[in-house]
Structure formats: C-alpha cells, structure tokens
Amino acid sequence: MTKAGVRYVPDELDRRIIAILRSDGRASLSKLSEMLGVVRGTVQNRLDRLLETGTIVGFTVRVREDFETQTIHAMMMVEINGKSPMSVVRALRGFPEIHSMYTTNGNWDLIVDIRAASLADFDRVLREVRQIEGVANSETSLLLSGVSA
C-alpha cells in the first residue's frame, strides 16, 4: 500500500528487478543497473519504493539442495478463527523456521512450510505457532523423502 492507501502495482522494470533479485538476492545496485540498462539512481529509487510499499518484504538465502539433508521439513495446515488472518500471518513471519506460507481453500486457511534444524526446534515451533492468537487448529505432516513424478 502507498501512503494514500492505493495499492502499488509494479511495472515491467520493477518486475525485472524482482526477477534478478530472486536469482541473486545479493546483486549490487551497480550490477542491477548494468543488467537493466538504467542508471544506478533509478534502481535505488525503485528498490526503495518496492520495500516501502511492501512489494518486497525481505531478502533471503537459497542453499544447495543437499545442504538441508538433516533438516526437519514439514507442512503445517492452519485453521484461523476470527476476522484478522493477517495478524496470524504477521506473527508467523517472525519465525525463521518458516520457509514459506500459502493461503488455500477447503478446511485449512494456510499451509506453512516449516524447516527446523532439529526435532527440539521443530517441537518448539509447533508449540509456539499453536499459541498464536487466532490459530484455531493445525495439522502437521513431516516430509520424509521425495518421490519422482
């Protein structure tokens, strides 16, 4: 949202910046400027606006697939009660173990991708998520092994 309450819609340049940052979140302003064919100041202004409007909510690290072989990986389905699902989402964003979240249809309101370093960490995350005001119910499944399609 912008200050006037009007939702900001990224244009083509913004989408190109986001695409580059998705593949290289550490790309410098100079590198972005060169790749996009625009001056560094334009990239800085666009990044500032993308952050200010909440279009970009943060930067993350991608690791090679075998890095997380000992990581506890699970999917948690969450039912939210009340009229403020965004307060639950905001609370969940505070957990470093939460990799991603998705809204869904059906019995569950959210699907939460959890990645924890140990069973103790995983247990703590489950306990803390269930204590968030607005979380009515949850069901979690551990992911054991991948299956080829």
Coordinates of C-alpha atoms in Angstrom, one line a residue:
M1 CA 0.0 0.0 0.0
T2 CA 1.1 3.5 -0.5
K3 CA 0.6 6.3 1.9
A4 CA -2.7 7.3 0.2
G5 CA -4.0 3.7 0.7
V6 CA -3.8 3.0 -3.0
R7 CA -2.2 -0.4 -3.8
Y8 CA 1.1 -0.1 -5.7
V9 CA 1.3 -2.1 -8.9
P10 CA 4.8 -2.9 -10.1
D11 CA 5.6 -2.1 -13.7
E12 CA 7.9 -4.0 -16.1
L13 CA 11.1 -2.5 -14.7
D14 CA 10.0 -3.4 -11.1
R15 CA 9.2 -7.0 -12.2
R16 CA 12.7 -7.3 -13.9
I17 CA 14.4 -6.1 -10.7
I18 CA 12.4 -8.6 -8.6
A19 CA 13.3 -11.4 -11.1
I20 CA 17.0 -10.7 -10.9
L21 CA 16.9 -10.5 -7.1
R22 CA 15.1 -13.8 -6.9
S23 CA 18.0 -15.4 -8.6
D24 CA 20.7 -13.3 -6.9
G25 CA 19.5 -11.5 -3.8
R26 CA 22.9 -10.1 -3.3
A27 CA 23.1 -8.3 -6.6
S28 CA 24.6 -4.9 -6.1
L29 CA 22.9 -1.7 -7.4
S30 CA 25.7 -1.4 -10.0
K31 CA 25.1 -4.9 -11.2
L32 CA 21.3 -4.4 -11.4
S33 CA 21.9 -1.1 -13.2
E34 CA 24.1 -2.7 -15.8
M35 CA 21.8 -5.7 -16.3
L36 CA 18.7 -3.5 -16.6
G37 CA 20.3 -0.7 -18.7
V38 CA 19.2 2.0 -16.3
V39 CA 21.2 4.4 -14.1
R40 CA 22.0 3.3 -10.5
G41 CA 19.8 6.0 -9.0
T42 CA 16.8 4.6 -10.8
V43 CA 17.4 1.2 -9.4
Q44 CA 17.9 2.6 -5.9
N45 CA 14.6 4.6 -6.2
R46 CA 12.7 1.5 -7.5
L47 CA 14.1 -0.7 -4.7
D48 CA 13.2 1.9 -2.1
R49 CA 9.7 2.1 -3.4
L50 CA 9.3 -1.7 -3.6
L51 CA 10.4 -2.0 0.0
E52 CA 8.3 1.0 1.2
T53 CA 5.1 -0.4 -0.4
G54 CA 5.7 -3.9 0.9
T55 CA 6.1 -5.4 -2.6
I56 CA 9.4 -6.7 -1.4
V57 CA 9.2 -7.8 2.2
G58 CA 12.7 -9.1 2.6
F59 CA 15.7 -10.8 1.2
T60 CA 16.6 -14.4 1.7
V61 CA 19.3 -17.0 1.1
R62 CA 18.9 -20.0 -1.2
V63 CA 21.1 -23.0 -0.4
R64 CA 22.1 -26.1 -2.4
E65 CA 19.6 -28.9 -2.0
D66 CA 21.9 -31.3 -0.1
F67 CA 22.7 -28.6 2.5
E68 CA 19.4 -29.3 4.2
T69 CA 19.5 -33.1 4.2
Q70 CA 19.4 -33.2 8.0
T71 CA 16.8 -30.5 8.3
I72 CA 13.4 -31.4 9.7
H73 CA 11.0 -30.4 6.9
A74 CA 7.2 -30.3 7.4
M75 CA 4.0 -28.9 6.1
M76 CA 1.5 -27.4 8.6
M77 CA -2.1 -26.8 7.8
V78 CA -3.5 -24.0 9.8
E79 CA -7.1 -23.0 10.5
I80 CA -7.6 -19.4 11.5
N81 CA -10.5 -18.1 13.6
G82 CA -11.6 -14.6 13.9
K83 CA -11.6 -11.7 11.4
S84 CA -7.9 -10.9 11.4
P85 CA -6.0 -13.6 9.4
M86 CA -3.3 -11.1 8.6
S87 CA -2.3 -10.8 12.3
V88 CA -1.6 -14.6 12.3
V89 CA 0.4 -14.2 9.1
R90 CA 2.4 -11.4 10.6
A91 CA 3.1 -13.5 13.7
L92 CA 4.2 -16.4 11.5
R93 CA 6.6 -14.3 9.5
G94 CA 8.6 -13.8 12.7
F95 CA 9.7 -17.4 12.8
P96 CA 13.0 -18.1 11.0
E97 CA 12.0 -21.7 10.6
I98 CA 9.0 -20.8 8.4
H99 CA 10.2 -21.0 4.9
S100 CA 7.0 -20.1 3.1
M101 CA 3.2 -19.8 3.5
Y102 CA 0.3 -20.2 1.2
T103 CA -3.4 -19.4 1.5
T104 CA -5.6 -22.3 0.4
N105 CA -9.2 -23.3 0.1
G106 CA -11.0 -26.1 1.9
N107 CA -10.8 -26.8 5.6
W108 CA -7.5 -25.1 6.2
D109 CA -6.7 -21.4 5.7
L110 CA -2.9 -21.6 5.4
I111 CA -0.3 -24.1 4.5
V112 CA 3.0 -23.4 6.2
D113 CA 6.4 -24.8 5.1
I114 CA 8.5 -25.4 8.2
R115 CA 12.2 -26.2 8.2
A116 CA 13.9 -26.8 11.5
A117 CA 17.4 -27.8 12.4
S118 CA 16.4 -30.4 15.0
L119 CA 13.4 -32.2 16.4
A120 CA 13.6 -30.0 19.5
D121 CA 13.4 -26.8 17.3
F122 CA 10.6 -28.3 15.3
D123 CA 8.7 -29.1 18.5
R124 CA 9.2 -25.6 19.8
V125 CA 7.9 -24.1 16.5
L126 CA 4.7 -26.3 16.6
R127 CA 4.1 -25.2 20.2
E128 CA 4.6 -21.5 19.6
V129 CA 2.5 -21.5 16.4
R130 CA -0.4 -23.1 18.2
Q131 CA -0.3 -20.4 20.9
I132 CA -0.7 -17.6 18.4
E133 CA -4.0 -15.8 18.9
G134 CA -6.3 -16.6 16.0
V135 CA -4.8 -20.1 15.3
A136 CA -7.9 -22.3 15.9
N137 CA -6.4 -25.7 14.8
S138 CA -3.4 -27.1 13.0
E139 CA -2.3 -30.4 11.5
T140 CA 1.4 -31.0 10.6
S141 CA 3.0 -33.7 8.4
L142 CA 6.7 -34.4 8.3
L143 CA 8.1 -34.8 4.8
L144 CA 10.1 -38.0 4.7
S145 CA 11.5 -38.4 1.2
G146 CA 11.0 -37.1 -2.3
V147 CA 9.1 -39.1 -4.9
S148 CA 9.8 -38.7 -8.6
A149 CA 6.7 -37.8 -10.7

